[in-house]
Amino acid sequence: KAGVTQTPRYLIKTRGQQVTLSCSPISGHRSVSWYQQTPGQGLQFLFEYFSETQRNKGNFPGRFSGRQFSNSRSEMNVSTLELGDSALYLCASSLAFEGHEQYFGPGTRLTVT
Amino acid sequence: DQQVKQNSPSLSVQEGRISILNCDYTNSMFDYFLWYKKYPAEGPTFLISISSIKDKNEDGRFTVFLNKSAKHLSLHIVPSQPGDSAVYFCAASANNQGGKLIFGQGTELSVKP
């Protein structure tokens, strides 16, 4: 069974631009969560989607948004990029909303210049 | 407010010996705990988990112990192998928070031959 895939793997953007990252969960998994990893803050939860509905949201500004499609694929969007948004963005999938084991993709490395 | 803490940023162990990684938490609503292993530039890999109704869970060389009264969990790796060298994260979730994982800051394990 294929794992979680994320595209693109690497991205360079300039301040003020916006970016969209994509995540395809493991086949059959219906819950997708997004995390941001930075050296200073570690791994921080962004949001979780299940059945196309956002179920949980972390403590991030409204510039960070996401959505989930009917095939469980998910996208996250960051608008008006800031230098501090440079990070590894990780997507994880699990079988169900209450499924605690989450399986991570390789991440998208975003660099904002 | 660091709800999940890994107080040792690094740990060095000789091959064949036991590695013990520790994690403390403050939120009494957490009822599920997980350990992940991470290599640079890759997503975290799920290792083992434990529910708050148990105090021990084993999977091969990996054993997780949970002490609810002390709000402490530990991961034991026996015997340690050089391929175990990586950053280990503990994570916790609360049942009413679905798939929102709160991560510790990580412990870098180095297993020397």
Short mmCIF file of C-alpha atoms in Angstrom, two decimals, chain A:
data_model
loop_
_atom_site.label_atom_id
_atom_site.label_comp_id
_atom_site.label_asym_id
_atom_site.label_seq_id
_atom_site.Cartn_x
_atom_site.Cartn_y
_atom_site.Cartn_z
CA LYS A 1 0.00 0.00 0.00
CA ALA A 2 1.43 3.39 -0.97
CA GLY A 3 2.25 5.80 1.81
CA VAL A 4 1.30 9.42 2.24
CA THR A 5 2.54 11.54 -0.64
CA GLN A 6 3.14 15.28 -0.61
CA THR A 7 3.83 17.62 -3.46
CA PRO A 8 5.92 19.54 -4.11
CA ARG A 9 8.83 18.35 -1.98
CA TYR A 10 10.65 21.66 -2.14
CA LEU A 11 9.42 25.17 -2.75
CA ILE A 12 10.97 28.62 -2.72
CA LYS A 13 8.70 31.65 -2.52
CA THR A 14 9.14 35.34 -1.80
CA ARG A 15 7.47 37.34 0.95
CA GLY A 16 3.91 38.34 0.18
CA GLN A 17 3.24 35.48 -2.20
CA GLN A 18 0.90 32.63 -1.51
CA VAL A 19 1.50 28.90 -1.70
CA THR A 20 -0.57 25.72 -1.98
CA LEU A 21 0.69 22.38 -0.76
CA SER A 22 -0.90 19.06 -1.61
CA CYS A 23 -1.26 15.80 0.30
CA SER A 24 -2.59 12.41 -0.79
CA PRO A 25 -3.36 10.14 2.17
CA ILE A 26 -2.89 6.39 2.39
CA SER A 27 -5.63 4.65 0.48
CA GLY A 28 -8.65 4.17 2.75
CA HIS A 29 -7.58 6.81 5.24
CA ARG A 30 -10.17 9.51 5.69
CA SER A 31 -8.50 11.85 8.17
CA VAL A 32 -5.71 14.21 7.18
CA SER A 33 -3.76 16.43 9.57
CA TRP A 34 -1.16 19.07 8.82
CA TYR A 35 1.83 20.04 10.93
CA GLN A 36 4.54 22.65 10.72
CA GLN A 37 8.07 21.83 11.84
CA THR A 38 10.58 24.57 12.58
CA PRO A 39 13.85 24.42 14.55
CA GLY A 40 12.52 26.82 17.18
CA GLN A 41 8.95 25.60 17.67
CA GLY A 42 9.24 21.93 16.83
CA LEU A 43 6.27 20.05 15.39
CA GLN A 44 3.08 22.06 15.70
CA PHE A 45 -0.42 21.05 14.72
CA LEU A 46 -2.06 23.18 12.06
CA PHE A 47 -5.44 21.56 11.35
CA GLU A 48 -7.23 18.29 10.74
CA TYR A 49 -9.80 17.36 8.15
CA PHE A 50 -12.21 14.46 8.11
CA SER A 51 -14.92 13.90 5.52
CA GLU A 52 -14.15 17.27 3.95
CA THR A 53 -14.77 19.09 7.26
CA GLN A 54 -12.19 20.81 9.42
CA ARG A 55 -12.41 19.07 12.80
CA ASN A 56 -9.58 20.71 14.68
CA LYS A 57 -7.48 23.80 14.25
CA GLY A 58 -4.21 24.74 15.86
CA ASN A 59 -3.04 28.14 16.99
CA PHE A 60 -2.04 29.63 13.64
CA PRO A 61 -3.17 32.86 11.97
CA GLY A 62 -5.92 32.91 9.41
CA ARG A 63 -3.34 33.09 6.60
CA PHE A 64 -3.09 29.34 7.01
CA SER A 65 -6.04 27.48 5.58
CA GLY A 66 -6.83 24.09 4.17
CA ARG A 67 -9.43 21.92 2.60
CA GLN A 68 -10.17 18.29 1.91
CA PHE A 69 -11.72 16.81 -1.17
CA SER A 70 -14.19 13.96 -1.51
CA ASN A 71 -11.35 11.53 -2.31
CA SER A 72 -9.69 12.52 1.02
CA ARG A 73 -6.87 14.37 -0.70
CA SER A 74 -6.05 17.61 1.08
CA GLU A 75 -4.47 20.93 0.32
CA MET A 76 -3.19 23.65 2.58
CA ASN A 77 -2.72 27.24 1.57
CA VAL A 78 -0.61 29.97 3.10
CA SER A 79 -1.30 33.50 1.93
CA THR A 80 0.85 36.61 2.29
CA LEU A 81 3.94 34.60 3.10
CA GLU A 82 6.30 35.80 5.81
CA LEU A 83 9.92 34.84 6.39
CA GLY A 84 8.85 32.96 9.52
CA ASP A 85 6.70 30.63 7.45
CA SER A 86 9.84 28.89 6.23
CA ALA A 87 9.44 25.37 7.57
CA LEU A 88 8.89 21.73 6.81
CA TYR A 89 5.17 21.16 6.31
CA LEU A 90 4.06 17.65 7.11
CA CYS A 91 0.86 15.91 6.26
CA ALA A 92 -0.35 12.83 8.14
CA SER A 93 -3.25 10.51 7.52
CA SER A 94 -5.19 8.12 9.72
CA LEU A 95 -8.08 5.75 9.21
CA ALA A 96 -10.71 7.75 11.02
CA PHE A 97 -11.30 10.91 12.98
CA GLU A 98 -10.69 9.10 16.23
CA GLY A 99 -7.83 7.05 14.81
CA HIS A 100 -4.82 8.09 16.76
CA GLU A 101 -2.03 6.47 14.78
CA GLN A 102 -1.08 8.99 12.16
CA TYR A 103 1.22 8.16 9.27
CA PHE A 104 3.31 10.97 7.91
CA GLY A 105 4.38 11.93 4.44
CA PRO A 106 7.91 13.12 3.62
CA GLY A 107 6.95 16.78 3.94
CA THR A 108 7.25 19.89 1.81
CA ARG A 109 10.23 22.11 2.56
CA LEU A 110 9.09 25.72 2.09
CA THR A 111 11.65 28.50 1.99
CA VAL A 112 10.44 32.09 2.02
CA THR A 113 12.96 34.72 0.89
#
